[in-house]
XYZ file of C-alpha atoms in Angstrom:
309
model
C 0.000 0.000 0.000
C 1.511 3.268 -1.054
C 1.006 6.285 1.194
C 2.422 9.801 1.030
C 5.262 10.549 3.451
C 3.508 13.884 3.980
C 0.406 12.239 5.462
C -0.907 13.249 8.901
C 0.181 9.908 10.346
C 3.864 10.658 9.728
C 3.630 14.246 10.949
C 2.017 13.197 14.237
C 4.178 10.157 14.925
C 7.540 10.947 13.293
C 8.222 14.532 12.224
C 6.758 16.384 15.228
C 8.443 14.190 17.915
C 11.790 14.408 16.068
C 11.466 18.173 15.783
C 10.571 18.556 19.465
C 13.671 16.633 20.554
C 15.974 18.785 18.418
C 14.306 22.096 19.325
C 14.278 21.152 23.013
C 18.008 20.462 22.929
C 18.669 23.841 21.297
C 16.693 25.559 24.041
C 18.173 23.662 27.003
C 21.830 23.234 26.038
C 23.199 23.582 22.506
C 26.218 21.439 23.431
C 23.968 18.411 23.334
C 22.675 19.102 19.810
C 24.820 16.429 18.103
C 23.576 13.751 20.496
C 19.978 14.908 20.363
C 20.001 14.885 16.547
C 21.362 11.334 16.558
C 18.753 10.180 19.070
C 15.958 11.984 17.210
C 16.909 10.464 13.856
C 17.179 6.957 15.346
C 13.786 7.356 17.033
C 12.270 8.756 13.830
C 13.609 5.870 11.756
C 12.214 3.339 14.226
C 8.807 5.044 14.340
C 8.705 5.335 10.526
C 9.476 1.625 10.168
C 6.854 0.668 12.777
C 4.183 2.602 10.860
C 4.761 0.711 7.598
C 2.048 -1.813 6.642
C 3.013 -5.338 7.717
C 2.478 -8.093 5.152
C 1.064 -11.175 6.853
C 0.654 -13.846 4.144
C 3.029 -16.812 4.148
C 3.179 -18.873 0.943
C 4.211 -22.133 2.611
C 2.255 -22.206 5.861
C -1.356 -21.703 6.867
C -2.340 -18.991 9.350
C -5.599 -18.478 11.227
C -7.753 -15.412 10.539
C -10.887 -14.565 12.510
C -14.249 -13.851 10.905
C -15.117 -10.296 11.895
C -18.291 -9.706 9.899
C -20.611 -11.550 7.492
C -22.788 -9.660 5.022
C -25.473 -11.808 3.393
C -26.027 -10.905 -0.271
C -28.517 -13.639 -1.157
C -29.597 -17.091 0.027
C -26.260 -18.592 -1.031
C -23.870 -15.630 -1.391
C -22.156 -13.626 1.331
C -19.203 -11.316 1.868
C -16.942 -12.515 4.666
C -14.665 -9.967 6.371
C -11.654 -11.365 8.225
C -9.464 -9.466 10.667
C -5.725 -9.067 10.159
C -3.352 -9.020 13.170
C -3.291 -5.220 13.486
C -5.056 -2.175 11.973
C -1.952 -1.501 9.840
C -1.531 -5.103 8.639
C -2.100 -6.006 4.984
C -2.336 -9.400 3.315
C 0.525 -8.601 0.954
C -1.365 -10.007 -2.030
C -0.236 -8.776 -5.469
C -3.082 -7.683 -7.771
C -4.261 -10.715 -9.749
C -3.112 -13.363 -7.285
C -5.211 -15.389 -4.869
C -5.129 -17.122 -1.491
C -5.655 -20.750 -0.509
C -8.162 -21.693 2.193
C -7.701 -25.051 3.883
C -9.963 -27.057 6.171
C -10.167 -30.632 7.423
C -13.664 -31.780 6.481
C -15.563 -35.003 7.031
C -16.196 -36.966 3.852
C -19.388 -38.968 3.042
C -17.792 -42.083 4.573
C -16.973 -40.154 7.749
C -13.222 -39.972 7.242
C -11.512 -36.565 7.618
C -9.794 -35.045 4.594
C -7.786 -31.862 4.103
C -9.516 -29.740 1.429
C -7.876 -26.667 -0.136
C -9.561 -24.172 -2.472
C -8.451 -20.882 -4.024
C -10.226 -17.541 -3.619
C -9.498 -13.973 -4.699
C -10.340 -11.264 -2.136
C -12.503 -8.385 -3.332
C -10.539 -6.079 -1.007
C -6.924 -4.999 -1.524
C -3.740 -3.962 0.236
C -4.904 -0.333 0.084
C -7.410 -1.374 2.792
C -5.346 -2.373 5.866
C -6.614 -4.300 8.862
C -8.907 -6.786 7.095
C -9.682 -8.673 3.893
C -13.034 -9.489 2.250
C -14.054 -12.649 0.414
C -17.141 -12.950 -1.790
C -18.212 -16.601 -1.707
C -21.141 -18.458 -3.228
C -21.933 -21.657 -1.344
C -23.035 -24.797 -3.158
C -24.816 -27.842 -1.644
C -22.076 -30.086 -3.016
C -19.267 -27.635 -2.270
C -16.597 -28.380 0.289
C -14.978 -25.114 1.354
C -17.896 -22.948 0.185
C -20.351 -24.924 2.351
C -17.888 -24.805 5.248
C -17.590 -21.020 4.865
C -21.380 -20.631 4.911
C -21.455 -22.386 8.296
C -18.880 -20.045 9.857
C -19.954 -17.827 12.725
C -18.430 -14.478 13.689
C -15.423 -15.132 15.925
C -14.491 -18.426 14.245
C -11.351 -18.718 12.115
C -10.198 -19.995 8.742
C -6.761 -21.183 7.663
C -5.150 -19.188 4.848
C -1.861 -19.181 2.954
C -0.564 -17.372 -0.141
C 0.007 -15.547 -2.380
C -0.735 -18.027 -5.153
C -1.129 -17.688 -8.916
C 0.825 -16.829 -12.049
C -0.849 -13.487 -12.811
C 0.434 -10.241 -11.304
C -1.004 -6.964 -12.570
C 1.309 -4.039 -13.274
C 0.094 -0.677 -14.620
C -0.054 -0.440 -18.432
C 1.063 -4.055 -18.885
C -1.290 -4.066 -21.885
C -3.242 -1.447 -23.776
C -6.561 -3.244 -23.453
C -7.923 -6.114 -21.365
C -10.799 -8.228 -22.603
C -12.284 -10.032 -19.601
C -14.857 -12.822 -19.482
C -16.195 -13.876 -16.085
C -18.880 -16.280 -14.958
C -20.456 -16.144 -11.494
C -17.891 -15.747 -8.717
C -15.220 -15.594 -11.416
C -15.827 -11.859 -11.216
C -13.542 -11.524 -8.164
C -10.103 -11.409 -9.860
C -11.532 -9.170 -12.609
C -12.857 -6.737 -10.023
C -9.492 -6.725 -8.270
C -7.694 -5.790 -11.499
C -10.291 -3.187 -12.526
C -10.094 -1.428 -9.164
C -6.300 -1.367 -9.358
C -6.465 0.213 -12.819
C -8.808 2.944 -11.607
C -6.655 3.633 -8.525
C -3.666 3.974 -10.856
C -5.235 6.517 -13.235
C -3.714 9.494 -11.397
C -0.254 7.934 -11.803
C -0.728 7.371 -15.545
C -2.422 3.969 -15.914
C -4.258 4.196 -19.264
C -5.422 0.559 -19.503
C -8.793 0.019 -21.186
C -11.130 -2.762 -20.005
C -14.102 -4.501 -21.574
C -15.679 -7.135 -19.347
C -18.300 -9.727 -20.338
C -20.002 -10.949 -17.160
C -22.150 -14.059 -17.655
C -24.760 -15.372 -15.215
C -27.938 -17.468 -15.200
C -30.459 -14.860 -13.975
C -30.345 -11.172 -13.125
C -30.437 -12.099 -9.427
C -27.170 -13.990 -9.908
C -25.204 -10.901 -11.006
C -22.809 -10.442 -8.115
C -21.675 -6.936 -7.106
C -23.637 -5.350 -9.970
C -23.993 -2.043 -8.127
C -20.225 -1.930 -7.552
C -19.495 -2.699 -11.197
C -21.989 -0.133 -12.474
C -20.476 2.478 -10.150
C -16.980 1.774 -11.515
C -18.259 2.089 -15.098
C -19.881 5.405 -14.233
C -16.694 6.609 -12.533
C -14.279 5.644 -15.322
C -14.921 5.906 -19.070
C -12.149 3.380 -19.746
C -14.139 0.573 -18.089
C -17.099 -1.100 -19.825
C -19.194 -4.053 -18.594
C -21.409 -6.200 -20.842
C -23.886 -8.471 -19.056
C -25.023 -11.834 -20.419
C -27.832 -13.970 -18.937
C -29.014 -17.516 -19.638
C -32.530 -16.709 -18.425
C -33.067 -12.972 -18.892
C -36.088 -11.078 -17.545
C -38.599 -9.424 -19.832
C -37.178 -6.292 -21.441
C -33.558 -7.416 -21.006
C -31.216 -5.549 -23.378
C -27.968 -7.387 -22.663
C -26.607 -10.614 -24.081
C -28.612 -13.843 -23.924
C -27.388 -17.435 -23.579
C -23.772 -18.534 -23.436
C -20.895 -16.208 -24.343
C -20.623 -16.546 -28.117
C -17.911 -15.694 -30.665
C -20.156 -12.860 -31.889
C -20.294 -11.350 -28.406
C -16.522 -11.534 -28.068
C -16.057 -9.957 -31.505
C -18.575 -7.221 -30.735
C -17.511 -6.290 -27.206
C -13.880 -7.292 -26.628
C -10.670 -5.961 -28.229
C -9.335 -7.613 -31.368
C -6.205 -9.803 -31.152
C -3.042 -7.680 -30.865
C 0.323 -7.789 -29.133
C -0.842 -5.242 -26.558
C -4.135 -7.004 -25.787
C -4.761 -9.716 -23.203
C -7.869 -11.808 -22.576
C -8.574 -12.833 -18.969
C -10.925 -15.739 -18.186
C -12.432 -16.869 -14.884
C -15.495 -18.970 -14.221
C -16.745 -22.570 -14.133
C -14.236 -24.992 -15.747
C -16.530 -25.984 -18.668
C -17.051 -22.314 -19.513
C -13.328 -21.533 -19.382
C -12.493 -24.595 -21.476
C -14.991 -23.589 -24.155
C -13.775 -19.979 -24.183
C -10.163 -21.067 -24.682
C -11.233 -22.787 -27.899
C -13.422 -19.868 -28.948
C -10.695 -17.249 -28.474
C -8.237 -19.377 -30.452
C -10.758 -19.645 -33.305
C -11.066 -15.833 -33.258
C -7.335 -15.367 -33.825
C -5.966 -15.160 -30.289
C -2.961 -17.264 -29.362
C -3.769 -20.758 -28.129
C -4.244 -20.849 -24.356
C -2.091 -23.269 -22.392
C -3.594 -25.888 -20.036
C -2.007 -23.922 -17.178
C -1.716 -20.217 -17.930
C 1.461 -18.173 -17.586
C 1.707 -14.417 -17.147
C 2.952 -13.795 -20.690
C 0.022 -15.660 -22.318
C -2.341 -13.669 -24.500
C -5.277 -15.667 -23.119
C -4.926 -16.143 -19.373
C -7.278 -18.276 -17.279
C -7.268 -17.749 -13.522
């Protein structure tokens, strides 16, 4: 998380105390000025370091994080907010990467089994002290069903960062994104990072196709619409399997015509990002190749033109 060194936090906790020590020495006895400057600078350096955000994620070991708040979105979707160790702590999760959640769960035969699933927070390192997960629970799900049963005060086990994709400003001219259901989470993470980076010169354009079954299934629609309204470089195209009467968006599965109409054409400075149910992603890999994009690998790498989370 970047923060100006001229922020109020540094004035109150670093600059003012350092200045008071030096000025006090000048008033009391100037002969001590060399020592007071040394002490003041050492104290200032220590205070400055202590105020820096602390990254808490460990890639090779699970840590416990406590559920602080649960916001129910629908009968099977909720946003889970987990506390970090201190108000200045951050996950330390690069934009585009994800975390792993692990739990020992009883199987149908009664035996315990360690289950691990990947999730992308909808919060970011610019929001210290907590992280948010948007999770849709399924009757046959393992971790998603376990998450739905969590009560405030209980903990989950998390490790990371994981994943081959790391967003950097202006890495491409134009992203074409296709998301299905909860596959919106990494797309939202990248879009928010782009908008935060506008003031520093991030010019990346985004066109997102977001596919769902019904209009009630469109997760975080208000957030997405607000981002589109805020930034003219972001466009979202909704597609529904079962649209309501009067629906003006796309209908059915994501088709080659939709991709041709709404997403950027193949080019060296264009990247397609995919995230959603495995059958959808598998079909879209074939579709994008047929439209002239480079063939997607079974396991995506950062440099790929078509990247599947």
